[in-house]
Amino acid sequence: MNSHYVIDPPIIPSLPVTGESRRFAVNRIFCVGRNYAEHAREMGHDPDREPPFFFMKPSNSIVSDGKNMTYPKLSNDVHYEIEMVVAIGKSGADIPADSALDHVYGYGVGLDMTRRDLQGEAKKMGRPWDTGKAFDQSAPCGTITPVTQCGHPSQGSIKLLVNGAVRQEGNLNQLIWNIPDTIAYLSTLFTLEPGDLIFSGTPAGVGPVKKGDLLEGSVDGLVTLHTTIV
Ligand code: MN
């Protein structure tokens, strides 16, 4: 029993770090919407006409590499979205794009899991996306590789296999808002803090999962993420 809080404080979610025994503590999770043109088109939007927009997931929605993700309640249409994840290591607001990468600790691979049916209803009614995007276990996320080891990936394959078959494949150079621009824009809206994660958007090919599916997400130069839907 601790003497400071009336309840036990929440555990800080964290991710393993390549080459480190210490972990990356997760603060907030920001997600960029429609950041690859082909994905914007498959969702019925014109990618040339939209500034970036953001939504969030709670930090405790993280599912670590190798752990199962439980198929969520109240949905019959849960989709995968493979994304490169930017791990922020240094705070800042109104960060200029040309120094934005100085704020990055490292990079990883994540899945922006989505209850597409609930998101679709929310869109139609003009309501928030939280029930579609920010549910329990909605953010499987793998090991973070420090910039000192992987540099700043700006091109290379981003790919999702489901049960060994390629379902999504793109290249980081297809990002509409690249990582420096995304950080610069996001930091005008929120003061970024160490521990923040940015899910940078998904390429085309999103689709539904079912129980038993093994998802393997990879980005060139980063650690592959594995999760099984149960
Ligand atoms: Mn997404």
mmCIF file of C-alpha atoms and ligand atoms in Angstrom:
data_model
loop_
_atom_site.group_PDB
_atom_site.id
_atom_site.type_symbol
_atom_site.label_atom_id
_atom_site.label_comp_id
_atom_site.label_asym_id
_atom_site.label_seq_id
_atom_site.Cartn_x
_atom_site.Cartn_y
_atom_site.Cartn_z
ATOM 1 C CA MET A 1 0.000 0.000 0.000
ATOM 2 C CA ASN A 2 1.517 3.360 -0.960
ATOM 3 C CA SER A 3 0.914 6.431 1.152
ATOM 4 C CA HIS A 4 0.600 9.072 -1.572
ATOM 5 C CA TYR A 5 -2.340 7.891 -3.704
ATOM 6 C CA VAL A 6 -5.765 6.688 -2.614
ATOM 7 C CA ILE A 7 -5.559 4.032 -5.354
ATOM 8 C CA ASP A 8 -2.558 2.256 -6.846
ATOM 9 C CA PRO A 9 -1.235 4.516 -9.620
ATOM 10 C CA PRO A 10 -1.472 3.182 -13.192
ATOM 11 C CA ILE A 11 1.510 1.320 -14.558
ATOM 12 C CA ILE A 12 3.424 3.360 -17.168
ATOM 13 C CA PRO A 13 3.116 1.551 -20.525
ATOM 14 C CA SER A 14 6.494 0.995 -22.151
ATOM 15 C CA LEU A 15 8.224 -0.565 -25.149
ATOM 16 C CA PRO A 16 11.498 -2.479 -25.461
ATOM 17 C CA VAL A 17 14.442 -0.662 -27.062
ATOM 18 C CA THR A 18 16.923 -2.290 -29.459
ATOM 19 C CA GLY A 19 20.266 -2.894 -27.745
ATOM 20 C CA GLU A 20 19.059 -1.602 -24.352
ATOM 21 C CA SER A 21 17.817 -3.290 -21.189
ATOM 22 C CA ARG A 22 15.923 -0.107 -20.304
ATOM 23 C CA ARG A 23 12.512 0.573 -21.879
ATOM 24 C CA PHE A 24 10.865 3.502 -23.688
ATOM 25 C CA ALA A 25 8.108 4.921 -21.432
ATOM 26 C CA VAL A 26 4.999 5.792 -23.438
ATOM 27 C CA ASN A 27 3.284 9.119 -22.773
ATOM 28 C CA ARG A 28 0.649 9.939 -25.449
ATOM 29 C CA ILE A 29 -0.147 8.301 -28.782
ATOM 30 C CA PHE A 30 -0.897 10.635 -31.696
ATOM 31 C CA CYS A 31 -2.032 9.201 -35.026
ATOM 32 C CA VAL A 32 -1.977 10.903 -38.437
ATOM 33 C CA GLY A 33 -5.022 10.274 -40.646
ATOM 34 C CA ARG A 34 -4.809 9.576 -44.404
ATOM 35 C CA ASN A 35 -1.093 10.161 -44.868
ATOM 36 C CA TYR A 36 -0.617 7.979 -47.968
ATOM 37 C CA ALA A 37 -2.460 9.050 -51.152
ATOM 38 C CA GLU A 38 -3.630 5.563 -52.162
ATOM 39 C CA HIS A 39 -5.086 4.949 -48.698
ATOM 40 C CA ALA A 40 -6.868 8.338 -48.729
ATOM 41 C CA ARG A 41 -8.412 7.334 -52.076
ATOM 42 C CA GLU A 42 -9.477 3.883 -50.842
ATOM 43 C CA MET A 43 -11.284 5.656 -47.969
ATOM 44 C CA GLY A 44 -13.069 7.963 -50.450
ATOM 45 C CA HIS A 45 -11.042 11.170 -50.063
ATOM 46 C CA ASP A 46 -8.953 13.410 -52.322
ATOM 47 C CA PRO A 47 -5.404 13.334 -50.897
ATOM 48 C CA ASP A 48 -4.389 16.556 -52.654
ATOM 49 C CA ARG A 49 -6.904 18.721 -50.869
ATOM 50 C CA GLU A 50 -6.462 17.941 -47.181
ATOM 51 C CA PRO A 51 -4.067 19.260 -44.537
ATOM 52 C CA PRO A 52 -2.908 16.626 -42.011
ATOM 53 C CA PHE A 53 -5.256 15.769 -39.148
ATOM 54 C CA PHE A 54 -4.697 13.855 -35.934
ATOM 55 C CA PHE A 55 -6.502 11.642 -33.467
ATOM 56 C CA MET A 56 -5.248 9.927 -30.303
ATOM 57 C CA LYS A 57 -5.186 6.592 -28.566
ATOM 58 C CA PRO A 58 -4.609 6.097 -24.827
ATOM 59 C CA SER A 59 -1.106 4.969 -23.847
ATOM 60 C CA ASN A 60 -2.552 1.841 -22.217
ATOM 61 C CA SER A 61 -3.879 0.645 -25.599
ATOM 62 C CA ILE A 62 -0.328 -0.558 -26.410
ATOM 63 C CA VAL A 63 0.095 -4.294 -27.078
ATOM 64 C CA SER A 64 3.765 -5.354 -26.978
ATOM 65 C CA ASP A 65 5.466 -7.385 -29.686
ATOM 66 C CA GLY A 66 4.590 -11.061 -29.546
ATOM 67 C CA LYS A 67 1.521 -10.549 -27.335
ATOM 68 C CA ASN A 68 -1.982 -11.469 -28.457
ATOM 69 C CA MET A 69 -4.576 -8.814 -29.294
ATOM 70 C CA THR A 70 -8.094 -9.667 -28.158
ATOM 71 C CA TYR A 71 -10.720 -9.069 -30.861
ATOM 72 C CA PRO A 72 -12.654 -6.120 -29.399
ATOM 73 C CA LYS A 73 -16.300 -6.109 -28.431
ATOM 74 C CA LEU A 74 -19.103 -4.366 -30.330
ATOM 75 C CA SER A 75 -17.554 -4.637 -33.775
ATOM 76 C CA ASN A 76 -17.759 -7.027 -36.684
ATOM 77 C CA ASP A 77 -15.280 -5.132 -38.849
ATOM 78 C CA VAL A 78 -11.906 -4.664 -37.131
ATOM 79 C CA HIS A 79 -9.206 -3.483 -39.567
ATOM 80 C CA TYR A 80 -5.406 -3.500 -39.542
ATOM 81 C CA GLU A 81 -3.385 -0.398 -40.509
ATOM 82 C CA ILE A 82 0.387 -0.898 -40.591
ATOM 83 C CA GLU A 83 2.296 2.295 -39.681
ATOM 84 C CA MET A 84 5.802 3.498 -38.896
ATOM 85 C CA VAL A 85 5.894 4.850 -35.344
ATOM 86 C CA VAL A 86 7.982 7.879 -34.362
ATOM 87 C CA ALA A 87 9.129 7.909 -30.716
ATOM 88 C CA ILE A 88 9.683 11.441 -29.373
ATOM 89 C CA GLY A 89 12.652 11.907 -27.042
ATOM 90 C CA LYS A 90 12.787 15.675 -26.542
ATOM 91 C CA SER A 91 9.997 18.153 -25.804
ATOM 92 C CA GLY A 92 9.052 21.071 -28.014
ATOM 93 C CA ALA A 93 6.308 23.340 -29.367
ATOM 94 C CA ASP A 94 6.194 25.127 -32.734
ATOM 95 C CA ILE A 95 9.163 23.068 -33.858
ATOM 96 C CA PRO A 96 10.564 24.116 -37.267
ATOM 97 C CA ALA A 97 10.612 21.272 -39.805
ATOM 98 C CA ASP A 98 14.359 21.640 -40.319
ATOM 99 C CA SER A 99 15.095 20.797 -36.674
ATOM 100 C CA ALA A 100 12.144 18.420 -36.114
ATOM 101 C CA LEU A 101 14.237 15.251 -36.378
ATOM 102 C CA ASP A 102 16.330 16.405 -33.378
ATOM 103 C CA HIS A 103 13.247 15.606 -31.258
ATOM 104 C CA VAL A 104 13.084 11.937 -32.327
ATOM 105 C CA TYR A 105 14.481 9.235 -30.040
ATOM 106 C CA GLY A 106 13.808 6.354 -32.403
ATOM 107 C CA TYR A 107 11.404 4.483 -34.644
ATOM 108 C CA GLY A 108 9.246 1.379 -34.488
ATOM 109 C CA VAL A 109 6.435 -0.469 -36.205
ATOM 110 C CA GLY A 110 2.819 -0.223 -35.061
ATOM 111 C CA LEU A 111 -0.702 -1.253 -35.971
ATOM 112 C CA ASP A 112 -3.465 1.366 -35.797
ATOM 113 C CA MET A 113 -6.248 -1.161 -35.209
ATOM 114 C CA THR A 114 -9.669 0.240 -36.061
ATOM 115 C CA ARG A 115 -13.274 -0.758 -35.397
ATOM 116 C CA ARG A 116 -14.183 0.397 -38.911
ATOM 117 C CA ASP A 117 -17.917 -0.019 -38.402
ATOM 118 C CA LEU A 118 -17.917 2.221 -35.315
ATOM 119 C CA GLN A 119 -15.585 4.724 -36.992
ATOM 120 C CA GLY A 120 -17.929 4.822 -40.009
ATOM 121 C CA GLU A 121 -20.943 5.518 -37.794
ATOM 122 C CA ALA A 122 -19.042 8.272 -35.977
ATOM 123 C CA LYS A 123 -18.056 9.900 -39.280
ATOM 124 C CA LYS A 124 -21.644 9.792 -40.519
ATOM 125 C CA MET A 125 -22.993 11.360 -37.317
ATOM 126 C CA GLY A 126 -20.183 13.946 -37.016
ATOM 127 C CA ARG A 127 -19.080 12.380 -33.704
ATOM 128 C CA PRO A 128 -15.575 11.738 -32.266
ATOM 129 C CA TRP A 129 -13.643 8.686 -33.477
ATOM 130 C CA ASP A 130 -12.622 7.370 -30.053
ATOM 131 C CA THR A 131 -14.873 4.297 -30.040
ATOM 132 C CA GLY A 132 -13.530 3.340 -33.478
ATOM 133 C CA LYS A 133 -9.873 4.099 -32.830
ATOM 134 C CA ALA A 134 -9.026 4.327 -29.123
ATOM 135 C CA PHE A 135 -10.374 1.052 -27.727
ATOM 136 C CA ASP A 136 -8.513 -1.414 -25.437
ATOM 137 C CA GLN A 137 -5.502 -3.037 -27.181
ATOM 138 C CA SER A 138 -5.973 -0.870 -30.286
ATOM 139 C CA ALA A 139 -2.251 -0.076 -30.594
ATOM 140 C CA PRO A 140 0.044 -3.101 -31.033
ATOM 141 C CA CYS A 141 3.541 -1.597 -31.145
ATOM 142 C CA GLY A 142 6.952 -3.213 -31.429
ATOM 143 C CA THR A 143 10.486 -2.546 -30.315
ATOM 144 C CA ILE A 144 11.839 1.010 -30.669
ATOM 145 C CA THR A 145 15.181 1.300 -32.460
ATOM 146 C CA PRO A 146 17.172 4.411 -31.463
ATOM 147 C CA VAL A 147 18.114 6.915 -34.175
ATOM 148 C CA THR A 148 21.751 6.185 -33.322
ATOM 149 C CA GLN A 149 21.192 2.728 -34.857
ATOM 150 C CA CYS A 150 18.592 3.235 -37.613
ATOM 151 C CA GLY A 151 19.012 6.866 -38.640
ATOM 152 C CA HIS A 152 15.843 8.600 -39.860
ATOM 153 C CA PRO A 153 14.006 6.273 -42.276
ATOM 154 C CA SER A 154 12.543 8.321 -45.150
ATOM 155 C CA GLN A 155 12.300 5.626 -47.798
ATOM 156 C CA GLY A 156 12.046 1.868 -47.859
ATOM 157 C CA SER A 157 9.376 -0.781 -47.670
ATOM 158 C CA ILE A 158 6.495 -0.727 -45.172
ATOM 159 C CA LYS A 159 4.602 -3.996 -45.270
ATOM 160 C CA LEU A 160 1.986 -6.088 -43.475
ATOM 161 C CA LEU A 161 1.681 -9.854 -43.787
ATOM 162 C CA VAL A 162 -1.448 -11.624 -42.549
ATOM 163 C CA ASN A 163 -0.905 -15.370 -42.113
ATOM 164 C CA GLY A 164 2.150 -15.033 -44.372
ATOM 165 C CA ALA A 165 0.363 -13.268 -47.261
ATOM 166 C CA VAL A 166 1.142 -9.640 -48.177
ATOM 167 C CA ARG A 167 -1.902 -7.462 -47.469
ATOM 168 C CA GLN A 168 -0.373 -3.978 -47.355
ATOM 169 C CA GLU A 169 2.770 -2.782 -49.053
ATOM 170 C CA GLY A 170 4.038 0.734 -49.569
ATOM 171 C CA ASN A 171 7.145 2.871 -49.369
ATOM 172 C CA LEU A 172 7.924 5.489 -46.739
ATOM 173 C CA ASN A 173 8.706 7.925 -49.569
ATOM 174 C CA GLN A 174 4.973 7.919 -50.383
ATOM 175 C CA LEU A 175 4.089 9.740 -47.130
ATOM 176 C CA ILE A 176 2.116 12.889 -47.991
ATOM 177 C CA TRP A 177 3.392 14.627 -44.828
ATOM 178 C CA ASN A 178 6.900 13.362 -44.180
ATOM 179 C CA ILE A 179 8.147 12.906 -40.623
ATOM 180 C CA PRO A 180 9.712 16.392 -40.179
ATOM 181 C CA ASP A 181 6.567 18.101 -41.554
ATOM 182 C CA THR A 182 4.317 15.920 -39.397
ATOM 183 C CA ILE A 183 6.278 16.754 -36.221
ATOM 184 C CA ALA A 184 6.365 20.457 -37.122
ATOM 185 C CA TYR A 185 2.596 20.581 -37.762
ATOM 186 C CA LEU A 186 1.650 18.457 -34.726
ATOM 187 C CA SER A 187 3.843 20.602 -32.465
ATOM 188 C CA THR A 188 1.800 23.693 -33.381
ATOM 189 C CA LEU A 189 -1.269 21.926 -31.939
ATOM 190 C CA PHE A 190 0.316 20.186 -28.915
ATOM 191 C CA THR A 191 3.531 20.641 -26.961
ATOM 192 C CA LEU A 192 5.323 17.386 -27.699
ATOM 193 C CA GLU A 193 6.865 15.572 -24.763
ATOM 194 C CA PRO A 194 9.382 12.739 -24.359
ATOM 195 C CA GLY A 195 7.488 9.461 -24.515
ATOM 196 C CA ASP A 196 4.975 10.631 -27.102
ATOM 197 C CA LEU A 197 4.474 8.274 -30.043
ATOM 198 C CA ILE A 198 3.315 9.347 -33.490
ATOM 199 C CA PHE A 199 1.675 6.697 -35.690
ATOM 200 C CA SER A 200 2.530 8.215 -39.071
ATOM 201 C CA GLY A 201 -0.252 6.826 -41.282
ATOM 202 C CA THR A 202 -0.957 3.685 -43.275
ATOM 203 C CA PRO A 203 -0.450 2.774 -46.936
ATOM 204 C CA ALA A 204 -3.290 1.315 -49.030
ATOM 205 C CA GLY A 205 -4.715 -2.162 -48.563
ATOM 206 C CA VAL A 206 -6.409 -1.927 -45.151
ATOM 207 C CA GLY A 207 -8.808 -4.766 -44.422
ATOM 208 C CA PRO A 208 -10.488 -6.882 -41.750
ATOM 209 C CA VAL A 209 -8.930 -9.347 -39.309
ATOM 210 C CA LYS A 210 -10.458 -12.473 -37.775
ATOM 211 C CA LYS A 211 -9.585 -14.484 -34.693
ATOM 212 C CA GLY A 212 -6.529 -16.642 -35.279
ATOM 213 C CA ASP A 213 -4.871 -14.241 -37.752
ATOM 214 C CA LEU A 214 -1.120 -13.688 -37.316
ATOM 215 C CA LEU A 215 -0.122 -10.116 -38.240
ATOM 216 C CA GLU A 216 3.527 -9.357 -39.065
ATOM 217 C CA GLY A 217 4.330 -5.699 -39.678
ATOM 218 C CA SER A 218 7.686 -4.554 -41.000
ATOM 219 C CA VAL A 219 9.507 -1.400 -42.037
ATOM 220 C CA ASP A 220 12.941 -1.622 -43.670
ATOM 221 C CA GLY A 221 15.655 -1.226 -41.034
ATOM 222 C CA LEU A 222 13.303 -1.537 -38.028
ATOM 223 C CA VAL A 223 12.254 -4.438 -35.802
ATOM 224 C CA THR A 224 9.307 -6.483 -37.116
ATOM 225 C CA LEU A 225 6.091 -6.499 -35.054
ATOM 226 C CA HIS A 226 4.098 -9.708 -34.501
ATOM 227 C CA THR A 227 0.664 -10.092 -32.985
ATOM 228 C CA THR A 228 -2.042 -12.760 -33.108
ATOM 229 C CA ILE A 229 -5.752 -11.909 -32.937
ATOM 230 C CA VAL A 230 -7.529 -14.020 -30.317
HETATM 231 MN MN MN B 1 -4.024 4.977 -39.234
#
